[in-house]
Tab-separated table of C-alpha atoms in Angstrom:
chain	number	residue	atom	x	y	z
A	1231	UNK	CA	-10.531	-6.809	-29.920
A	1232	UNK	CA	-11.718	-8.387	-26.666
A	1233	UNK	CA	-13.730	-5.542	-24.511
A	1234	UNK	CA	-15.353	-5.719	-21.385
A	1235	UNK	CA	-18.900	-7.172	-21.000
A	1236	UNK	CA	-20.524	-4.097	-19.838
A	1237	UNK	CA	-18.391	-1.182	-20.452
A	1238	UNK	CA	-17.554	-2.002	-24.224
A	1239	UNK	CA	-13.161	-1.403	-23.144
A	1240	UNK	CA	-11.295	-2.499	-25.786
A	1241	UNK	CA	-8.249	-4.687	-24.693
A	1242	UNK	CA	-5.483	-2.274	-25.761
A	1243	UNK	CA	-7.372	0.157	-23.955
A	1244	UNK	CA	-6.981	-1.950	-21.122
A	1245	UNK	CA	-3.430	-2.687	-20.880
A	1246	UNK	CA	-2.876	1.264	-21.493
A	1247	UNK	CA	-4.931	1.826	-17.860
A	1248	UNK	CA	-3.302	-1.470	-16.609
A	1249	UNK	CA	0.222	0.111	-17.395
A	1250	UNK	CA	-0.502	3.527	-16.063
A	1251	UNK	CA	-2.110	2.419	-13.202
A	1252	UNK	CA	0.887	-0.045	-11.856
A	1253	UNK	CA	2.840	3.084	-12.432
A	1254	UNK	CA	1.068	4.817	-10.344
A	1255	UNK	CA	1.154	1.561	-8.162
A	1256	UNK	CA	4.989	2.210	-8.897
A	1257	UNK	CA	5.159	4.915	-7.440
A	1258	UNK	CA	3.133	4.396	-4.157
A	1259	UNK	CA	5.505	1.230	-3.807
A	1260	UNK	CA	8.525	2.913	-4.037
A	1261	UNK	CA	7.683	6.058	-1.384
A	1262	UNK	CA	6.657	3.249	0.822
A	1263	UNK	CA	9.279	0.770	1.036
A	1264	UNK	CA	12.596	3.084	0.406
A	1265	UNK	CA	12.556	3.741	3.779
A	1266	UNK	CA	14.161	0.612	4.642
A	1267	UNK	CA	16.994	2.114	2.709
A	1268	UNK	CA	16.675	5.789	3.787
A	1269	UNK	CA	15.890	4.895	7.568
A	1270	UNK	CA	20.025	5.037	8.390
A	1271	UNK	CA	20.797	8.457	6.765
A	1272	UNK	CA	17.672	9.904	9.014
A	1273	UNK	CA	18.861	8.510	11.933
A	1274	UNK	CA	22.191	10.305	11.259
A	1275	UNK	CA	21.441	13.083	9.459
A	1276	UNK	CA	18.696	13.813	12.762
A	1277	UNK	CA	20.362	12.011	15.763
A	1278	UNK	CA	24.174	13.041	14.757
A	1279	UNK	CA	25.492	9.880	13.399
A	1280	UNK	CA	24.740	7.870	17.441
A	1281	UNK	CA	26.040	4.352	18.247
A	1282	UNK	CA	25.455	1.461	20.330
A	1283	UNK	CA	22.748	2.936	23.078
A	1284	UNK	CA	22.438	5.812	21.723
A	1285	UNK	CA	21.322	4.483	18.259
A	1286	UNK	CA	19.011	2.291	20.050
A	1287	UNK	CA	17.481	5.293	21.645
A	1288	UNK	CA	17.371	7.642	18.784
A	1289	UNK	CA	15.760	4.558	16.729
A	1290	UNK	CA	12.953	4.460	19.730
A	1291	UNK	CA	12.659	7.945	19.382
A	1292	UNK	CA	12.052	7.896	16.045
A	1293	UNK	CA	9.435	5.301	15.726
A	1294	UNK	CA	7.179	7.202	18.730
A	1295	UNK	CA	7.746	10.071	16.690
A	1296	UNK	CA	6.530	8.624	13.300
A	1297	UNK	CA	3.812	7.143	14.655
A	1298	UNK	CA	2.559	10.736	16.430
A	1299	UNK	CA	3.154	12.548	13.019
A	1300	UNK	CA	1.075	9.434	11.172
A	1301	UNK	CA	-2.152	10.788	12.163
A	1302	UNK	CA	-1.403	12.996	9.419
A	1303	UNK	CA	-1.986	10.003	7.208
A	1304	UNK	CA	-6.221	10.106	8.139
A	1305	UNK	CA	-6.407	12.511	5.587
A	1306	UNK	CA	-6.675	9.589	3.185
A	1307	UNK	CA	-10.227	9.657	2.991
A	1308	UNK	CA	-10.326	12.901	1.092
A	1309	UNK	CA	-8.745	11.934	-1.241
A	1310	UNK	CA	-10.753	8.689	-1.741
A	1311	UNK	CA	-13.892	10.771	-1.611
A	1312	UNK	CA	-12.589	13.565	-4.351
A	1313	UNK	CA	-12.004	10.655	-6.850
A	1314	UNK	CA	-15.984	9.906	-5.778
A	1315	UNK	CA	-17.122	12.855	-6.410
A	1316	UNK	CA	-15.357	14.431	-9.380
A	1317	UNK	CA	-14.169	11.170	-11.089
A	1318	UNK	CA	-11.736	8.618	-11.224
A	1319	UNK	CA	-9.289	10.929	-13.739
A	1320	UNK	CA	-9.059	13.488	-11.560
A	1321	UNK	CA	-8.469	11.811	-8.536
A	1322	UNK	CA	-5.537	10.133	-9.716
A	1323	UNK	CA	-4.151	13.518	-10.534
A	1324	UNK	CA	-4.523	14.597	-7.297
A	1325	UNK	CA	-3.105	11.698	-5.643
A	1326	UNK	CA	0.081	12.038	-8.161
A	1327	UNK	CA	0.501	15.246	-7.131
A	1328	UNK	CA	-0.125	14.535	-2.952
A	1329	UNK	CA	2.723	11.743	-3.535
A	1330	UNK	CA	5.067	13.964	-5.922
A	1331	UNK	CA	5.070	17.216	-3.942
A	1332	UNK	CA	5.723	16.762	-0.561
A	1333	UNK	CA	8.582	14.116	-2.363
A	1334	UNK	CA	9.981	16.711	-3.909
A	1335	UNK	CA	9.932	18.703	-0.730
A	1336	UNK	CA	11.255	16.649	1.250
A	1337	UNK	CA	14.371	17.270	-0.517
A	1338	UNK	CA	14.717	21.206	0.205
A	1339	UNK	CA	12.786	21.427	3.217
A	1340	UNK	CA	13.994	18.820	5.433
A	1341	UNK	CA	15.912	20.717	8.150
A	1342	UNK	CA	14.636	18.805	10.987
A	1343	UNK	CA	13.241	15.992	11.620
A	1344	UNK	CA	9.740	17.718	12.420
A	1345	UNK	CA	9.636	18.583	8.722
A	1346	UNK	CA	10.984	15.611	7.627
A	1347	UNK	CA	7.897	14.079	8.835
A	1348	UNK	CA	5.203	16.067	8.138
A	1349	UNK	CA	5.794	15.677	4.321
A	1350	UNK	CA	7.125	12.043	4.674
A	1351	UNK	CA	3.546	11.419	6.537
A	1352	UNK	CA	1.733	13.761	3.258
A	1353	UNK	CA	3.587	11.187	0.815
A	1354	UNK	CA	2.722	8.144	3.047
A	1355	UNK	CA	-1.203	9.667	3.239
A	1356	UNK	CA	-1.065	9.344	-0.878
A	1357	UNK	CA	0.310	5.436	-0.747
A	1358	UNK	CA	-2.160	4.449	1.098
A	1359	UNK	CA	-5.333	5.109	-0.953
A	1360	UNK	CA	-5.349	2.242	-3.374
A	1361	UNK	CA	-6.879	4.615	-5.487
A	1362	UNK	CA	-5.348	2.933	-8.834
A	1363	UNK	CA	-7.251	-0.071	-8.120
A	1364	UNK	CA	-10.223	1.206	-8.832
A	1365	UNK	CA	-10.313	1.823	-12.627
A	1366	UNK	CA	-9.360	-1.092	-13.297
A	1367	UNK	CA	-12.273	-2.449	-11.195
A	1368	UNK	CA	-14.611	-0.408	-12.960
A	1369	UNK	CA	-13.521	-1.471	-16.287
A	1370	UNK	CA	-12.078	-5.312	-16.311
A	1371	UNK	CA	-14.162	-8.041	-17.260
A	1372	UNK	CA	-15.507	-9.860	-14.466
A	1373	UNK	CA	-13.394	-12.849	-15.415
A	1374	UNK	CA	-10.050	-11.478	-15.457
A	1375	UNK	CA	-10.623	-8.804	-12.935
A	1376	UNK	CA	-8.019	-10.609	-10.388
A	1377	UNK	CA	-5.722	-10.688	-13.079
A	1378	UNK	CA	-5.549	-7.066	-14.785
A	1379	UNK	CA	-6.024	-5.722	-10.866
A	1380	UNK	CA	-3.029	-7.693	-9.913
A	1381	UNK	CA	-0.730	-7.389	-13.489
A	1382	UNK	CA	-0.950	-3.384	-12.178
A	1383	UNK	CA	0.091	-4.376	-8.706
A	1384	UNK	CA	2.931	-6.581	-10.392
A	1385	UNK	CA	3.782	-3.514	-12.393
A	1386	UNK	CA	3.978	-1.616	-8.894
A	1387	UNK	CA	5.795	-4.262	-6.967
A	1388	UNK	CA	8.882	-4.420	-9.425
A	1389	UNK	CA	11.397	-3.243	-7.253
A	1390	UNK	CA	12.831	-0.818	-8.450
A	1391	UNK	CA	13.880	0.655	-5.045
A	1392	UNK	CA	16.223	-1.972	-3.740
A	1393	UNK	CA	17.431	-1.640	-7.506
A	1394	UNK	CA	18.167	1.280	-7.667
A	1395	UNK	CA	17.082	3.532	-4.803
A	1396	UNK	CA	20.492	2.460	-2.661
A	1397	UNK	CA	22.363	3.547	-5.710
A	1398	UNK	CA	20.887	7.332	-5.582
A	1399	UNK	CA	20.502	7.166	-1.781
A	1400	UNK	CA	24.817	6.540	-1.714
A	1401	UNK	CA	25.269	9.074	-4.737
A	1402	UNK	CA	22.692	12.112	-3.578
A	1403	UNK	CA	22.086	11.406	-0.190
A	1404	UNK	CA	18.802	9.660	1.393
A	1405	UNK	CA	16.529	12.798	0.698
A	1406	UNK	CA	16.738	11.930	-3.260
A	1407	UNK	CA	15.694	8.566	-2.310
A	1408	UNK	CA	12.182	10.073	-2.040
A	1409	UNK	CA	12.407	13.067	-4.564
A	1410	UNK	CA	13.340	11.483	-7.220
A	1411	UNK	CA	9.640	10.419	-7.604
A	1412	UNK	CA	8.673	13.750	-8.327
A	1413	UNK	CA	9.960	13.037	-11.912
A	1414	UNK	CA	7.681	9.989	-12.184
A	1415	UNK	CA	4.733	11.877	-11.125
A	1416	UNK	CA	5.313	14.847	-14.081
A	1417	UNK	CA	5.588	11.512	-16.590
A	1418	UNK	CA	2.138	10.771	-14.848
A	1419	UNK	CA	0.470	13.455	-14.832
A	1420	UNK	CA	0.696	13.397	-18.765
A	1421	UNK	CA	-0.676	9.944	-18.906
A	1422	UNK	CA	-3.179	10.528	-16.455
A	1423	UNK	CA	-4.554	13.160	-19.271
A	1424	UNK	CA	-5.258	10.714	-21.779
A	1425	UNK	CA	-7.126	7.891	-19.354
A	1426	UNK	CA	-11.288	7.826	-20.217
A	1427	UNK	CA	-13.516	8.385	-17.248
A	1428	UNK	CA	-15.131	4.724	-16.840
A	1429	UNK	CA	-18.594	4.310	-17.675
A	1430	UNK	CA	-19.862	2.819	-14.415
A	1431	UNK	CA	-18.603	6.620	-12.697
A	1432	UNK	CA	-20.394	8.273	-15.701
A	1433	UNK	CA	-23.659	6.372	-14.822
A	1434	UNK	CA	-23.304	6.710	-11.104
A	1435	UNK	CA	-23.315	10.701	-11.351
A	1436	UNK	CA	-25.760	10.855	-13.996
A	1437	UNK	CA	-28.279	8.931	-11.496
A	1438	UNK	CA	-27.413	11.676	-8.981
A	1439	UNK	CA	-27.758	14.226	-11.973
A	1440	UNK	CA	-24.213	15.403	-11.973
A	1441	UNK	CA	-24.795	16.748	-8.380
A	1442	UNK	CA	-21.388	16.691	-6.785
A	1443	UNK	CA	-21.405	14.123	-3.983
A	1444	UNK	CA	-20.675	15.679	-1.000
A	1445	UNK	CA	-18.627	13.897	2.150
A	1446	UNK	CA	-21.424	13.934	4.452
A	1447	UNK	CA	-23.907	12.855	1.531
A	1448	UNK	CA	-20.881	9.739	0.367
A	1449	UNK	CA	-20.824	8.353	3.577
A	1450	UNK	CA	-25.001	8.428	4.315
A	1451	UNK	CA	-25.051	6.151	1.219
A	1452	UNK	CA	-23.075	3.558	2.819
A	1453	UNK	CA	-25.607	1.190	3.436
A	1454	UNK	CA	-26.180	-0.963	5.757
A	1455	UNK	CA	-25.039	-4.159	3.908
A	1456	UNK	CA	-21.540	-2.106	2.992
A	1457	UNK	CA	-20.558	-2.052	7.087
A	1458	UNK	CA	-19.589	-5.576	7.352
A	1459	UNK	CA	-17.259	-5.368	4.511
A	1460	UNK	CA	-15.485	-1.817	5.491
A	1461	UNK	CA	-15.179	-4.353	9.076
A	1462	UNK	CA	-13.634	-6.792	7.380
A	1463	UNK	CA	-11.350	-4.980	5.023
A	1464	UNK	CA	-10.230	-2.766	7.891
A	1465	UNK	CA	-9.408	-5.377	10.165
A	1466	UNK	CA	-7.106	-7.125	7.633
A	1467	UNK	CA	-6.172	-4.024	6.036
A	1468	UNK	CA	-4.788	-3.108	9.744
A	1469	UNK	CA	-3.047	-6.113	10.472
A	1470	UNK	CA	-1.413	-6.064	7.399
A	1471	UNK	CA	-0.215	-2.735	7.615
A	1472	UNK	CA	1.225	-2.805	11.415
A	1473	UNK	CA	3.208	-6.087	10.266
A	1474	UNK	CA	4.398	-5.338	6.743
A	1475	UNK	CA	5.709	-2.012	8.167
A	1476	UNK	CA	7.364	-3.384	10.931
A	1477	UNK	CA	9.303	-5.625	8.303
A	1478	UNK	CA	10.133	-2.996	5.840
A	1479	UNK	CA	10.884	-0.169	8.031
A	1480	UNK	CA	13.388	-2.241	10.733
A	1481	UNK	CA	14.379	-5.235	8.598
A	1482	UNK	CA	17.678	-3.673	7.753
A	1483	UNK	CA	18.527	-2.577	11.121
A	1484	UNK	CA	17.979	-6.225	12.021
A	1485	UNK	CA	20.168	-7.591	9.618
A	1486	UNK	CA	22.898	-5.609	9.759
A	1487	UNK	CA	22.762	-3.773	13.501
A	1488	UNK	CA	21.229	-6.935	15.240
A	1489	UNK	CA	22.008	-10.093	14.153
A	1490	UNK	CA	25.481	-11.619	15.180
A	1491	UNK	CA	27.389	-12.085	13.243
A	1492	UNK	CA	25.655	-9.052	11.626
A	1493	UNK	CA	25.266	-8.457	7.625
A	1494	UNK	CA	27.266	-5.889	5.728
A	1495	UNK	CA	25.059	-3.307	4.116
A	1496	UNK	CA	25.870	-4.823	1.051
A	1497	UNK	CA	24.609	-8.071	1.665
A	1498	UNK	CA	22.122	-6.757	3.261
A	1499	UNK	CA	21.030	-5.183	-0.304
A	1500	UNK	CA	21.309	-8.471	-1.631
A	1501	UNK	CA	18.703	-10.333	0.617
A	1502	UNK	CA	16.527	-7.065	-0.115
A	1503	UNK	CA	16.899	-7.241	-3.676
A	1504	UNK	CA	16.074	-10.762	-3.542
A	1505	UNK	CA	12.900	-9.981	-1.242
A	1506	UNK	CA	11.475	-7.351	-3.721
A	1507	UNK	CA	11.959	-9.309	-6.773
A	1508	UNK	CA	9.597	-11.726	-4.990
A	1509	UNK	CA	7.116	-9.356	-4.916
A	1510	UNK	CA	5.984	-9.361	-8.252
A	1511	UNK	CA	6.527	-12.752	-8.707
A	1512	UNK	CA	3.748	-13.440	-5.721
A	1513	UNK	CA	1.617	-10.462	-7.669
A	1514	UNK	CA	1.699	-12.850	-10.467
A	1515	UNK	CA	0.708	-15.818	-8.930
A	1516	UNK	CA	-1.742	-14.051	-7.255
A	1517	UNK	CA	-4.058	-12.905	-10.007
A	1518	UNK	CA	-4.113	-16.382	-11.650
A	1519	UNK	CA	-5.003	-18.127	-7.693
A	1520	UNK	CA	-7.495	-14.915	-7.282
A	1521	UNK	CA	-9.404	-15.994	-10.482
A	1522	UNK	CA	-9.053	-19.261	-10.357
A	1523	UNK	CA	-9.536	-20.726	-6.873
A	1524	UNK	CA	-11.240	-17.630	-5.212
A	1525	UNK	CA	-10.241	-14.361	-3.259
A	1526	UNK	CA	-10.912	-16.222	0.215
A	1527	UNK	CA	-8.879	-19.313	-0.517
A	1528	UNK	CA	-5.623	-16.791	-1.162
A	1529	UNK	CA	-6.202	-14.680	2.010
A	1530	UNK	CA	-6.049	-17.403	3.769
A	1531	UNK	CA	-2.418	-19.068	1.947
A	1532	UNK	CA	-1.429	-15.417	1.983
A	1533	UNK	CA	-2.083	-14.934	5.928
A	1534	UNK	CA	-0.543	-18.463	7.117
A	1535	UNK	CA	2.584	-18.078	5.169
A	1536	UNK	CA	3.079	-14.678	6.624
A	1537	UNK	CA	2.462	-16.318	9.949
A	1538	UNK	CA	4.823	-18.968	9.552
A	1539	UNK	CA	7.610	-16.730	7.357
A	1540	UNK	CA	7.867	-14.231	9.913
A	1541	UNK	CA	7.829	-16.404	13.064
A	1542	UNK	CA	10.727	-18.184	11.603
A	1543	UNK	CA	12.803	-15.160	11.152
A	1544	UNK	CA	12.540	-14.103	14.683
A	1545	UNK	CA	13.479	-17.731	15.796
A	1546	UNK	CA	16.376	-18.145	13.553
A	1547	UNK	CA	17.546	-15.154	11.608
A	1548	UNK	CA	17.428	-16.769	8.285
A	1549	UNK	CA	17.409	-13.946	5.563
A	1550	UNK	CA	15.253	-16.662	3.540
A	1551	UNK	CA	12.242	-16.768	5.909
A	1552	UNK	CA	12.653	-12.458	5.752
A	1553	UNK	CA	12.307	-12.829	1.689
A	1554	UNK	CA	9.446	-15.371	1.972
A	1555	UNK	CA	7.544	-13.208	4.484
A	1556	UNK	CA	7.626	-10.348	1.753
A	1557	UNK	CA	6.045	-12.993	-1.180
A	1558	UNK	CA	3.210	-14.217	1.255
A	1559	UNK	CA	2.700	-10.752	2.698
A	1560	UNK	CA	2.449	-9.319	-0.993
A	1561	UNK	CA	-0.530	-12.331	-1.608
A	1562	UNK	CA	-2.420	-10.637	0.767
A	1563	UNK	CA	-2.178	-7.177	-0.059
A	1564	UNK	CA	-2.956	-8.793	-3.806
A	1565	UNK	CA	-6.185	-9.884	-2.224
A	1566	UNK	CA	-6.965	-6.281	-0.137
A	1567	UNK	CA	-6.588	-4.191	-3.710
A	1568	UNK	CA	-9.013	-6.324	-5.501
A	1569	UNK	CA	-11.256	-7.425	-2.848
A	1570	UNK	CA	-11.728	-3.406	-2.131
A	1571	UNK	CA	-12.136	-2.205	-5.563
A	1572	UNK	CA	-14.994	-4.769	-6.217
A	1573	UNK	CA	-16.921	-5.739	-3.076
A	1574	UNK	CA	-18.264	-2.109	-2.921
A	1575	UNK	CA	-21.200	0.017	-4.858
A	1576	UNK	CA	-19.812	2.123	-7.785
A	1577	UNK	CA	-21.662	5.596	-6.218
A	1578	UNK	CA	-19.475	5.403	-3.213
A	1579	UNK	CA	-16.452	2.753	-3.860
A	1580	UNK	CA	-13.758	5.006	-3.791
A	1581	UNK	CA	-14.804	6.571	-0.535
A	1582	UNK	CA	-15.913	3.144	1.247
A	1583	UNK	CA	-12.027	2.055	0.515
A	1584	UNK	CA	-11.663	5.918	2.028
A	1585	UNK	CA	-13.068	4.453	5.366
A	1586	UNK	CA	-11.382	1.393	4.888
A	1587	UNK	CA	-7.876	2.611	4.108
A	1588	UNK	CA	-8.520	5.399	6.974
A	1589	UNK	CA	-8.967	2.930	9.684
A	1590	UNK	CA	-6.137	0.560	8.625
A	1591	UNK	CA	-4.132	3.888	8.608
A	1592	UNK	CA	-3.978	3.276	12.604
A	1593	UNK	CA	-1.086	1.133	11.711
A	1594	UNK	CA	0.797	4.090	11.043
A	1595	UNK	CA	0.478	5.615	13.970
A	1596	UNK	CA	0.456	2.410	16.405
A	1597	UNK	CA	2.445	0.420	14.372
A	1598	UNK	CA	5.559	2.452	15.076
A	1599	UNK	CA	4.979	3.028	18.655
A	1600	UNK	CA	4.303	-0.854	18.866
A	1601	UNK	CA	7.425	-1.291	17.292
A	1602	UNK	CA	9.156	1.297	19.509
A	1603	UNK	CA	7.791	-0.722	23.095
A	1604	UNK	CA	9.300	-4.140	21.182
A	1605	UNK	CA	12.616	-2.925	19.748
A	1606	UNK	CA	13.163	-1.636	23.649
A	1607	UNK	CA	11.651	-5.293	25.277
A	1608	UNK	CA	13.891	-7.395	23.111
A	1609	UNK	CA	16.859	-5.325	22.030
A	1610	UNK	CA	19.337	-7.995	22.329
A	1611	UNK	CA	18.057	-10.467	19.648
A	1612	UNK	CA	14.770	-8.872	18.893
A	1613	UNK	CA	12.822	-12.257	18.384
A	1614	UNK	CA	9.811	-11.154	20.083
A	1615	UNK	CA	9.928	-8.364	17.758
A	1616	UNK	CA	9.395	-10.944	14.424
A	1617	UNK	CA	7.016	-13.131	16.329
A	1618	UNK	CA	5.037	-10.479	17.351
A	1619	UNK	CA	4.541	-9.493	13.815
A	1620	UNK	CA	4.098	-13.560	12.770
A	1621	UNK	CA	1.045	-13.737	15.281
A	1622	UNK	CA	-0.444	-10.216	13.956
A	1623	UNK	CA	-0.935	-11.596	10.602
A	1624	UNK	CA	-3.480	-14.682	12.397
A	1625	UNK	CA	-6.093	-11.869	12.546
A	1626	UNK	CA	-6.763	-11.876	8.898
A	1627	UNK	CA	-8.118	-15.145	8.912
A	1628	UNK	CA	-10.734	-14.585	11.900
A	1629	UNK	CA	-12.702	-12.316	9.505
A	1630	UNK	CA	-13.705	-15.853	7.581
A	1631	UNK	CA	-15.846	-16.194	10.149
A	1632	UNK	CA	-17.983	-13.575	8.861
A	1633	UNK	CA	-18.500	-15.778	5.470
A	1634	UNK	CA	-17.474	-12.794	2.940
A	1635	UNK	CA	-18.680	-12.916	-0.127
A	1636	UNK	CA	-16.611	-15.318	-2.521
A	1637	UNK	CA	-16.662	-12.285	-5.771
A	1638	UNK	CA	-14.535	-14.470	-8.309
A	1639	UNK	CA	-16.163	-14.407	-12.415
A	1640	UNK	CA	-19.101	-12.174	-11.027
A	1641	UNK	CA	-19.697	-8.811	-12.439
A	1642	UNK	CA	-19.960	-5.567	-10.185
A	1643	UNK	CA	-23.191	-5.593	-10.743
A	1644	UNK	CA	-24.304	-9.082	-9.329
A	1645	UNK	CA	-21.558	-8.285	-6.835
A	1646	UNK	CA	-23.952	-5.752	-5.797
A	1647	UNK	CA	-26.934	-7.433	-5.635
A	1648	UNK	CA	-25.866	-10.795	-3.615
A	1649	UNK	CA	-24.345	-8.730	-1.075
């Protein structure tokens, strides 16, 4: 059997962690993107069922609200440094259970919408680690590491949500559309139990002699080399997240509140459906393009045909330019999960992609409020709204500038050292 060139992996071995992991990439996927389906039953279920103005309002409301409970989300980084410090196993059990839990919750406990969004923002804090990258990382060979990193994304990007998350949402009401992961997490946590500790983590705490790292002591040993890649992976990291939220949280209530003549909700599904199959499909093409032409050469086809996708949607409407924004936007979030995982020191990777994910968490707090101010400057058509999110997605390509390493067929290790 094939292994890895430095951690001795066997291949089954791999597709086992590749499989678990895009579960757990699964997972994250789905408690982030069935809000585009749930986002109507909280505006009724919290704002009394309002119409015309008053919908308008309550949806302003409600996006300055979610982006004051999103600070919440911060608390990422602990949960990026526990996977540092006691290993890569048991961090993914925590994050299971961070995601699961407040799911679960969410369906018992949500009697108003101040609840509602403290354990929404818990679940949103877990979905945002990336934390399932990182084994894979750790324990790919270095010249398929784009691929296995991005055949777990592909795994996570299936979408199972627009499948079948409107078909619970309509049967047990848009609370279920986020509990029903809890049952995915108990199926995880038993997988979770059988996944080896990689050897590169093993190493790494041995050479601190099994002293646990603590979070002041993780982020002294950021060096000084590490700061212009936690920069760069922030600043795209942020873009990304302010934009592809904008899309998945209010793309429905464009379609179908907005447009004229508007969508049914049914149709509506379709063009969604259509969108998330896309996803994996782009996950797909993206770990061959990642290993084959370089991680900076798809970050940049990524960005521009997120530019260009979602532009066109707020100039013409066309649910086609809304299904092509989520393929390009997915190449780019193909290229933040393995860029991440790899570009940083095994000792403190998981909690420099802490740092990372924490300050592209901002999105979740601005991003909402941004879209707030835009929903209320262009309510009639909302094109500045789409634009806006077009030109957000230029930013990714300024960090070129910087010359980031180019980490394609190179081991962590020389990784390291070129740096």
């Amino acid at each position: 059997m094939e292994s890895s060139e430095t951690t001795g992996v066997s291949k089954r071995y791999m597709i086992f962690l590749v499989v678990v992991m895009g579960l757990v990439s699964q997972m994250d996927s789905w408690l982030s993107l069935i809000e585009t389906k749930a986002l109507p039953g909280i505006i009724d279920t919290f704002w009394n069922n309002p119409v015309g103005a008053a919908r308008d309002a309550a949806l302003t409301e409600f996006g300055l609200l979610q982006g004051l409970f999103g600070i919440i989300v911060f608390g990422v980084f602990f949960v990026a440094w526990f996977a540092d410090a006691y290993g890569r196993r048991t961090g993914m059990m925590v994050l299971c259970l961070v995601m699961g839990i407040p799911a679960i919750l969410i369906v018992f406990m949500s009697i108003n919408v101040y609840v509602f969004l403290i354990l929404y923002s818990i679940v949103i804090m877990g979905t945002t680690s990336n934390l399932w990258e990182v084994p894979i990382s750790e324990e790919a060979p270095a010249k398929s590491r784009g691929l296995y990193g991005s055949a777990a994304f592909l795994i996570g990007v299936i979408p199972l949500y627009a499948l079948l998350g409107t078909r619970i949402i309509d049967t047990l009401g848009w609370q279920w559309g986020y509990g029903i992961m809890f049952f995915l997490m108990l199926v995880l946590m038993i997988l979770i139990y059988f996944m080896k500790e990689p050897q590169r983590w093993k190493d790494s705490a041995a050479a601190r002699e099994n002293v646990r790292l603590g979070v002041m002591s993780a982020l002294r040993k950021i060096q000084k080399e590490d700061r212009k890649y936690l920069i760069i992976a922030t600043i795209v990291y942020l873009a990304w997240t302010i934009s592809f939220k904008m899309a998945t949280t209010w793309g429905g209530e464009y379609f179908t509140q907005v447009l004229t003549p508007a969508y049914t909700d049914d149709q509506f599904n379709s063009i969604l459906t259509i969108a998330g199959l896309l996803l994996p499909v782009s996950a797909l093409i993206s770990g061959v393009l990642l290993d084959k032409i370089g991680r900076n050469t798809v970050l940049v086809i990524g960005s521009l045909g997120s530019v260009i996708s979602l532009i066109a949607l707020g100039l013409t409407g066309i649910p086609a330019t809304y299904q092509a924004a989520y393929f390009f936007m997915a190449m780019v979030l193909a290229w933040i999960y393995v860029y991440l995982a790899e570009i940083f020191k095994t000792e403190v990777r998981s909690t420099s992609i802490g740092v990372c994910v924490t300050g592209a968490r901002f999105g979740y707090v601005v991003g909402p409020i941004i879209s707030a101010l835009l929903i209320s400057m262009f309510s009639a058509t909302w094109d500045g709204f789409w634009i806006f999110a077009g030109l957000l997605m230029l930013v990714p390509l300024f960090t070129l500038l910087a010359k980031p390493l180019e980490t394609k067929g190179k081991t962590l290790e020389e990784i390291e050292v070129e740096r």
